[in-house]
Short mmCIF file of C-alpha atoms in Angstrom, two decimals:
data_model
loop_
_atom_site.label_atom_id
_atom_site.label_comp_id
_atom_site.label_asym_id
_atom_site.label_seq_id
_atom_site.Cartn_x
_atom_site.Cartn_y
_atom_site.Cartn_z
CA UNK A 293 -0.17 -19.52 -14.32
CA UNK A 294 -3.42 -18.87 -15.03
CA UNK A 295 -4.69 -15.51 -16.71
CA UNK A 296 -6.70 -14.75 -13.74
CA UNK A 297 -3.57 -15.09 -11.49
CA UNK A 298 -1.67 -13.11 -14.15
CA UNK A 299 -3.91 -10.32 -13.65
CA UNK A 300 -3.93 -10.56 -10.10
CA UNK A 301 -0.53 -10.55 -9.96
CA UNK A 302 -0.14 -7.52 -12.08
CA UNK A 303 -2.90 -5.83 -10.22
CA UNK A 304 -1.34 -6.49 -6.77
CA UNK A 305 2.15 -5.79 -7.95
CA UNK A 306 0.99 -2.39 -9.23
CA UNK A 307 -0.54 -1.86 -5.89
CA UNK A 308 2.26 -2.38 -3.90
CA UNK A 309 4.58 -0.63 -5.85
CA UNK A 310 2.40 2.62 -5.70
CA UNK A 311 1.90 2.15 -2.11
CA UNK A 312 5.54 1.96 -1.10
CA UNK A 313 6.39 4.86 -3.61
CA UNK A 314 3.62 6.79 -1.58
CA UNK A 315 4.98 5.93 1.73
CA UNK A 316 8.25 6.95 0.63
CA UNK A 317 7.40 10.13 -0.66
CA UNK A 318 5.22 10.97 2.74
CA UNK A 319 7.53 8.88 5.25
CA UNK A 320 6.80 11.57 8.16
CA UNK A 321 2.90 11.24 7.54
CA UNK A 322 3.41 7.57 7.47
CA UNK A 323 5.37 7.49 10.58
CA UNK A 324 2.32 9.70 12.29
CA UNK A 325 -0.04 6.90 10.66
CA UNK A 326 1.95 4.19 12.77
CA UNK A 327 1.94 6.08 15.77
CA UNK A 328 -1.67 6.84 15.69
CA UNK A 329 -2.47 3.26 16.13
CA UNK A 330 -0.81 3.28 19.33
CA UNK A 331 0.67 -0.04 19.21
CA UNK A 332 4.31 0.78 18.14
CA UNK A 333 6.30 3.23 19.94
CA UNK A 334 9.68 5.03 20.07
CA UNK A 335 12.29 4.20 17.69
CA UNK A 336 10.48 0.81 16.35
CA UNK A 337 8.13 3.47 14.66
CA UNK A 338 10.93 4.18 12.01
CA UNK A 339 12.13 0.39 12.01
CA UNK A 340 8.45 -0.91 11.37
CA UNK A 341 7.95 2.04 8.65
CA UNK A 342 11.03 1.19 6.58
CA UNK A 343 10.09 -2.62 6.74
CA UNK A 344 6.56 -1.92 5.58
CA UNK A 345 7.97 0.16 2.50
CA UNK A 346 10.66 -2.73 1.87
CA UNK A 347 8.08 -5.72 2.14
CA UNK A 348 5.72 -3.77 -0.26
CA UNK A 349 8.69 -2.94 -2.55
CA UNK A 350 9.68 -6.81 -2.68
CA UNK A 351 5.93 -8.01 -3.09
CA UNK A 352 5.54 -5.53 -6.04
CA UNK A 353 8.35 -6.77 -7.64
CA UNK A 354 7.95 -10.53 -7.18
CA UNK A 355 4.36 -10.03 -8.57
CA UNK A 356 5.53 -7.92 -11.57
CA UNK A 357 8.38 -10.50 -12.27
CA UNK A 358 6.63 -13.51 -11.42
CA UNK A 359 9.36 -14.55 -9.11
CA UNK A 360 7.91 -16.62 -6.42
CA UNK A 361 5.11 -15.67 -7.18
CA UNK A 362 2.68 -18.12 -4.76
CA UNK A 363 5.15 -17.03 -2.04
CA UNK A 364 4.12 -13.50 -2.80
CA UNK A 365 0.70 -13.98 -3.02
CA UNK A 366 0.83 -15.92 0.63
CA UNK A 367 2.73 -13.03 1.81
CA UNK A 368 0.37 -10.53 0.41
CA UNK A 369 -2.37 -12.27 2.31
CA UNK A 370 -0.17 -12.03 5.41
CA UNK A 371 0.24 -8.51 5.41
CA UNK A 372 -3.36 -7.29 4.63
CA UNK A 373 -4.05 -9.61 7.39
CA UNK A 374 -1.99 -7.74 9.81
CA UNK A 375 -3.26 -4.34 8.41
CA UNK A 376 -6.69 -5.50 9.06
CA UNK A 377 -5.86 -6.37 12.87
CA UNK A 378 -4.77 -2.79 13.20
CA UNK A 379 -7.58 -1.42 11.72
CA UNK A 380 -10.00 -3.60 14.06
CA UNK A 381 -7.89 -2.88 17.22
CA UNK A 382 -8.16 1.08 16.36
CA UNK A 383 -12.04 0.35 15.58
CA UNK A 384 -12.47 -1.38 19.05
CA UNK A 385 -10.17 1.57 20.74
CA UNK A 386 -12.73 4.23 18.71
CA UNK A 387 -9.25 5.79 17.74
CA UNK A 388 -9.76 8.48 14.81
CA UNK A 389 -6.72 7.48 12.35
CA UNK A 390 -5.58 8.84 9.19
CA UNK A 391 -4.15 5.86 7.39
CA UNK A 392 -1.96 7.11 4.71
CA UNK A 393 -1.69 3.87 3.03
CA UNK A 394 -1.52 5.22 -0.29
CA UNK A 395 0.08 8.66 0.37
CA UNK A 396 -0.42 11.70 2.58
CA UNK A 397 -4.07 12.94 2.91
CA UNK A 398 -5.98 15.18 4.82
CA UNK A 399 -8.92 12.98 5.66
CA UNK A 400 -9.65 10.74 8.30
CA UNK A 401 -9.69 6.82 7.04
CA UNK A 402 -12.93 5.38 7.07
CA UNK A 403 -11.84 2.18 9.26
CA UNK A 404 -15.19 0.17 8.17
CA UNK A 405 -14.02 0.30 4.28
CA UNK A 406 -10.38 -0.25 5.07
CA UNK A 407 -11.15 -3.39 6.84
CA UNK A 408 -13.47 -4.40 4.28
CA UNK A 409 -10.82 -3.22 1.35
CA UNK A 410 -8.26 -5.31 3.31
CA UNK A 411 -10.26 -8.35 3.40
CA UNK A 412 -11.11 -8.01 -0.21
CA UNK A 413 -7.39 -8.19 -0.80
CA UNK A 414 -6.63 -11.03 1.32
CA UNK A 415 -9.28 -13.04 -0.82
CA UNK A 416 -7.57 -11.71 -4.10
CA UNK A 417 -4.31 -12.79 -2.63
CA UNK A 418 -5.59 -16.28 -1.67
CA UNK A 419 -7.11 -16.80 -5.10
CA UNK A 420 -3.78 -16.00 -6.54
CA UNK A 421 -2.30 -18.27 -4.42
CA UNK A 422 -4.18 -21.34 -5.32
CA UNK A 423 -4.47 -20.56 -9.06
CA UNK A 424 -2.82 -22.85 -11.62
CA UNK A 425 0.99 -23.63 -11.99
CA UNK A 426 3.44 -21.08 -13.12
CA UNK A 427 4.10 -20.80 -16.95
CA UNK A 428 7.51 -19.64 -17.99
CA UNK A 429 6.29 -18.17 -20.90
CA UNK A 430 5.00 -15.50 -19.02
CA UNK A 431 8.24 -14.58 -17.30
CA UNK A 432 9.85 -12.95 -20.54
CA UNK A 433 6.46 -10.84 -21.10
CA UNK A 434 6.70 -9.67 -17.57
CA UNK A 435 9.91 -8.31 -18.01
CA UNK A 436 8.97 -5.97 -20.70
CA UNK A 437 6.19 -4.66 -18.30
CA UNK A 438 8.59 -4.11 -15.38
CA UNK A 439 9.59 -0.75 -16.26
CA UNK A 440 6.32 0.91 -17.30
CA UNK A 441 4.42 -0.47 -14.21
CA UNK A 442 6.80 0.73 -12.15
CA UNK A 443 7.30 4.12 -13.49
CA UNK A 444 3.33 4.43 -13.95
CA UNK A 445 3.32 3.67 -10.25
CA UNK A 446 5.68 6.43 -9.07
CA UNK A 447 4.30 8.93 -11.50
CA UNK A 448 0.64 8.31 -10.19
CA UNK A 449 2.08 9.01 -6.43
CA UNK A 450 3.85 12.13 -7.65
CA UNK A 451 0.81 13.10 -9.28
CA UNK A 452 -1.27 12.63 -6.02
CA UNK A 453 1.37 14.30 -3.58
CA UNK A 454 1.61 17.10 -5.69
CA UNK A 455 -2.35 17.45 -5.56
CA UNK A 456 -2.04 17.08 -1.58
CA UNK A 457 0.46 19.80 -1.57
CA UNK A 458 -1.77 22.21 -3.38
CA UNK A 459 -4.28 21.53 -0.73
CA UNK A 460 -2.04 22.33 2.02
CA UNK A 461 -0.86 25.24 0.57
CA UNK A 462 -4.63 26.65 -0.08
CA UNK A 463 -5.04 25.77 3.87
CA UNK A 464 -1.91 27.47 4.98
CA UNK A 465 -2.78 30.79 2.65
CA UNK A 466 -6.23 30.55 3.88
CA UNK A 467 -4.96 30.79 7.77
CA UNK A 468 -2.69 33.45 6.88
CA UNK A 469 -5.33 35.50 5.41
CA UNK A 470 -7.84 34.66 8.35
CA UNK A 471 -4.76 36.29 10.70
#
């Protein structure tokens, strides 16, 4: 595996583990995000939400451990294309959505920026999938990185969630004071 695809795999692995952790920690907000797109309804929302989280965990582990990395790059491109289609659909419907893609948020998602970000991630994934073949020597090094990367991803999301919680507490206390 080339240095470029090695770096891209680590970057995407961290991103997917961080995203899955964020969605897990704020599943109710993620549930409402899925619902706000208006495509999936009823009990299927929970199934889709859990499936996305498990797919992201699978992609993250695959990238970090270099297990079927080319397949992970292809899966990443497909997942980002699906997310892009959702955003294009929301933009055409002129819907305001709060994505919660990387944890709970109090802001509306800038759909145009999300489409651009996802298309960049598609290009990154395709670039990684066409990079030179896998190198066995990297696998040993990747095993040493797995725990620190997973830990950093979880800590990053916990920090982010605590900041969002503090903002909610401020809003609640301001609204109580106004009453």
